[in-house]
Amino acid sequence: MNMDVATTDEGFVETVDREAEAARSPFYGRAQALNLAPLWRVLGGLVTEEPKSPAVPAHWAYADVRPYLMEACDIISTEEAERRVLVFENPGLPGQSRITPSLFAGYQIILPGEVAPAHRHIASALRFIIEGKDAYTAVAGEKTMMEPGDFVITPSWTWHDHGNESDGPMVWLDGLDMHIVNLLSASFREGYGGKVQELHRPEGAALAETGCNMLPEGYVPPSQSSPIFNYPYRRTRDALDQVSRTRNPDPCHGHKMNYINPVTGGPAMPTITTAMQLLPKGFSSQPYRSTAGTIFSVVEGRGRVRIGDVKFDFAPQSLFVVPSWWPMTFEAAEDAILFSYSDRVVQEKLDFFRERRGND
Ligand code: GTQ
C-alpha cells in the first residue's frame, strides 16, 4: 500500500492510500455527476474532535480605525449608504462580513443632522456606543439618546432608525446575528416607507416599566428580547463598582456581569450573549476557553490579552476577537472595563456550549 498524508479540500490532514484512491476515482466522478459524494473523504473535517474555528484572533486600535470612518463620511452619505458602516472582517474569513463564523461586527458612524432611515429585519442588532453624544436610536416607537458605554438592543423585526442631533460625529459598534439567521435561510427585511418612524411612547418608558426590578401587573412581553432596549453605562458602571466591593473577582473573568432580560432572568437577547466586566488594576487572569467566539470592546483602562500565543495590548475603544476554543488570559495595567458579546446563548439553548478553566 502506498500510504500518504494528504490535505483534503476542506483543509484537514488524513492518511490516504493513494493507489486505492486512484482506483476509486472513476466512481467519485460518476457519483459527482449525480450530486453524490463519499462521506469518507470529508468526515474528519465535518465532525472534528475539537472546535476548529476558521476565525483567528484579531485586534483593532481605535486610532487606526477612526480615520477610515472619517474618510467614509467624505465619500458617502448615510442616506446613500443606508447604514454607513465599516465591517470588522476576521482575517481568517475575508470577504464574508464575519468577525466570527456566526457574528457580525461593524462601526457605524453618523454625522450631525443625518438620519439612518427606518427599516426592520429578522436579524437582531446590538449597539455599543464608542464615541459621541446626543444621537438617538428609535426602536418600536420609542426613542433613546445614547452615550458612550450604553448597550442598546434592536430586537428582531422591530422598526429602527438612528439620528444625530449633536454637533459631533457619533460612532457605535453594531453586533448582529444575520449569519445565524442566514444559516437557517430565515431572513426578511423591509423599509418603513418614511425616513423616521412614528413615536408612540415617551422616551424612558421602557426603562421605567421594566428596568427597576419590577414589572407592571399583567405585563405581557412583546418578544423574547429584553424590553429594556438601552442599558445605560452609568448604571452598569455603578453595578460593577458595587460588585467589586462585595465579591472576590472570578479568577478567569474578574468581575463579570451578564446583561439579562428582566422578564426571564436569561440573556438580554435571544441570540447574542452580552456582558460587561471589570478587571481590577494588577489583575492577572487564569486561562479560560469556551466554544463561544467572543468580541470584546474596551471601555476603560489599558492591559494585555493573550489569545493562544498571540498578544494584544488593549486601550480604550480597542476591539478584539477571541475565536472559539482559543485559550485567553488578561492582564490589567489599570482598572479595565470590557464589553463583550458572543453566540453563547444560542449554543446553550442547543446544548453545545462547553468551557474550560485553567491550563488543561
Ligand atoms: O443599523 O440596522 O451594521 O441593518 C448592519 C445592518 C447596522 C442597522 C449594520 C443593519 C444595521
Tab-separated table of N, CA, C and O and ligand atoms in Angstrom, residues 83 85 104 106 108 119 121 125 127 160 162 172 174 176 178, ligand 1:
chain	number	residue	atom	x	y	z
A	83	ARG	N	-26.841	52.465	5.885
A	83	ARG	CA	-26.110	52.401	7.138
A	83	ARG	C	-24.633	52.572	6.765
A	83	ARG	O	-24.102	51.761	5.994
A	85	VAL	N	-21.326	51.942	7.578
A	85	VAL	CA	-20.680	51.004	8.497
A	85	VAL	C	-19.392	50.477	7.885
A	85	VAL	O	-19.373	50.121	6.700
A	104	PHE	N	-21.499	39.212	13.313
A	104	PHE	CA	-21.093	40.405	12.565
A	104	PHE	C	-20.670	41.470	13.560
A	104	PHE	O	-21.254	41.596	14.637
A	106	GLY	N	-19.367	45.752	13.255
A	106	GLY	CA	-19.018	46.898	12.418
A	106	GLY	C	-19.122	48.163	13.236
A	106	GLY	O	-19.819	48.191	14.259
A	108	GLN	N	-20.560	51.858	13.052
A	108	GLN	CA	-21.456	52.737	12.301
A	108	GLN	C	-21.151	54.172	12.712
A	108	GLN	O	-21.016	54.455	13.909
A	119	HIS	N	-36.051	50.949	9.127
A	119	HIS	CA	-36.318	49.668	8.483
A	119	HIS	C	-36.429	48.606	9.578
A	119	HIS	O	-36.247	48.905	10.761
A	121	HIS	N	-35.789	44.123	10.258
A	121	HIS	CA	-35.315	42.851	9.712
A	121	HIS	C	-35.366	41.779	10.793
A	121	HIS	O	-35.458	42.095	11.990
A	125	ALA	N	-29.987	43.250	16.387
A	125	ALA	CA	-28.757	44.040	16.461
A	125	ALA	C	-28.528	44.523	17.884
A	125	ALA	O	-29.482	44.745	18.636
A	127	ARG	N	-26.169	47.669	19.758
A	127	ARG	CA	-25.316	48.840	19.539
A	127	ARG	C	-24.532	49.041	20.814
A	127	ARG	O	-25.113	49.013	21.903
A	160	HIS	N	-36.513	50.401	13.291
A	160	HIS	CA	-35.475	51.197	13.942
A	160	HIS	C	-34.876	52.203	12.974
A	160	HIS	O	-34.666	51.902	11.803
A	162	HIS	N	-31.959	55.736	13.190
A	162	HIS	CA	-30.974	56.402	14.034
A	162	HIS	C	-30.803	57.832	13.545
A	162	HIS	O	-30.886	58.091	12.351
A	172	TRP	N	-20.811	53.949	16.871
A	172	TRP	CA	-21.105	52.813	17.744
A	172	TRP	C	-20.743	51.506	17.060
A	172	TRP	O	-20.619	51.433	15.837
A	174	ASP	N	-21.850	47.972	15.964
A	174	ASP	CA	-23.019	47.171	15.624
A	174	ASP	C	-22.643	45.696	15.753
A	174	ASP	O	-21.678	45.250	15.128
A	176	LEU	N	-24.463	42.058	15.055
A	176	LEU	CA	-25.690	41.448	14.508
A	176	LEU	C	-25.545	39.932	14.365
A	176	LEU	O	-24.438	39.404	14.259
A	178	MET	N	-27.016	38.212	11.804
A	178	MET	CA	-27.575	37.833	10.489
A	178	MET	C	-26.959	36.558	9.929
A	178	MET	O	-27.594	35.883	9.111
B	1	GTQ	O1	-28.425	49.735	11.901
B	1	GTQ	O2	-29.969	48.498	11.041
B	1	GTQ	O3	-24.206	47.336	10.892
B	1	GTQ	O4	-29.372	46.689	9.350
B	1	GTQ	C1	-25.791	46.193	9.581
B	1	GTQ	C2	-27.105	46.037	9.199
B	1	GTQ	C3	-26.440	48.003	11.012
B	1	GTQ	C4	-28.781	48.760	11.234
B	1	GTQ	C5	-25.473	47.172	10.488
B	1	GTQ	C6	-28.090	46.852	9.729
B	1	GTQ	C7	-27.757	47.852	10.634
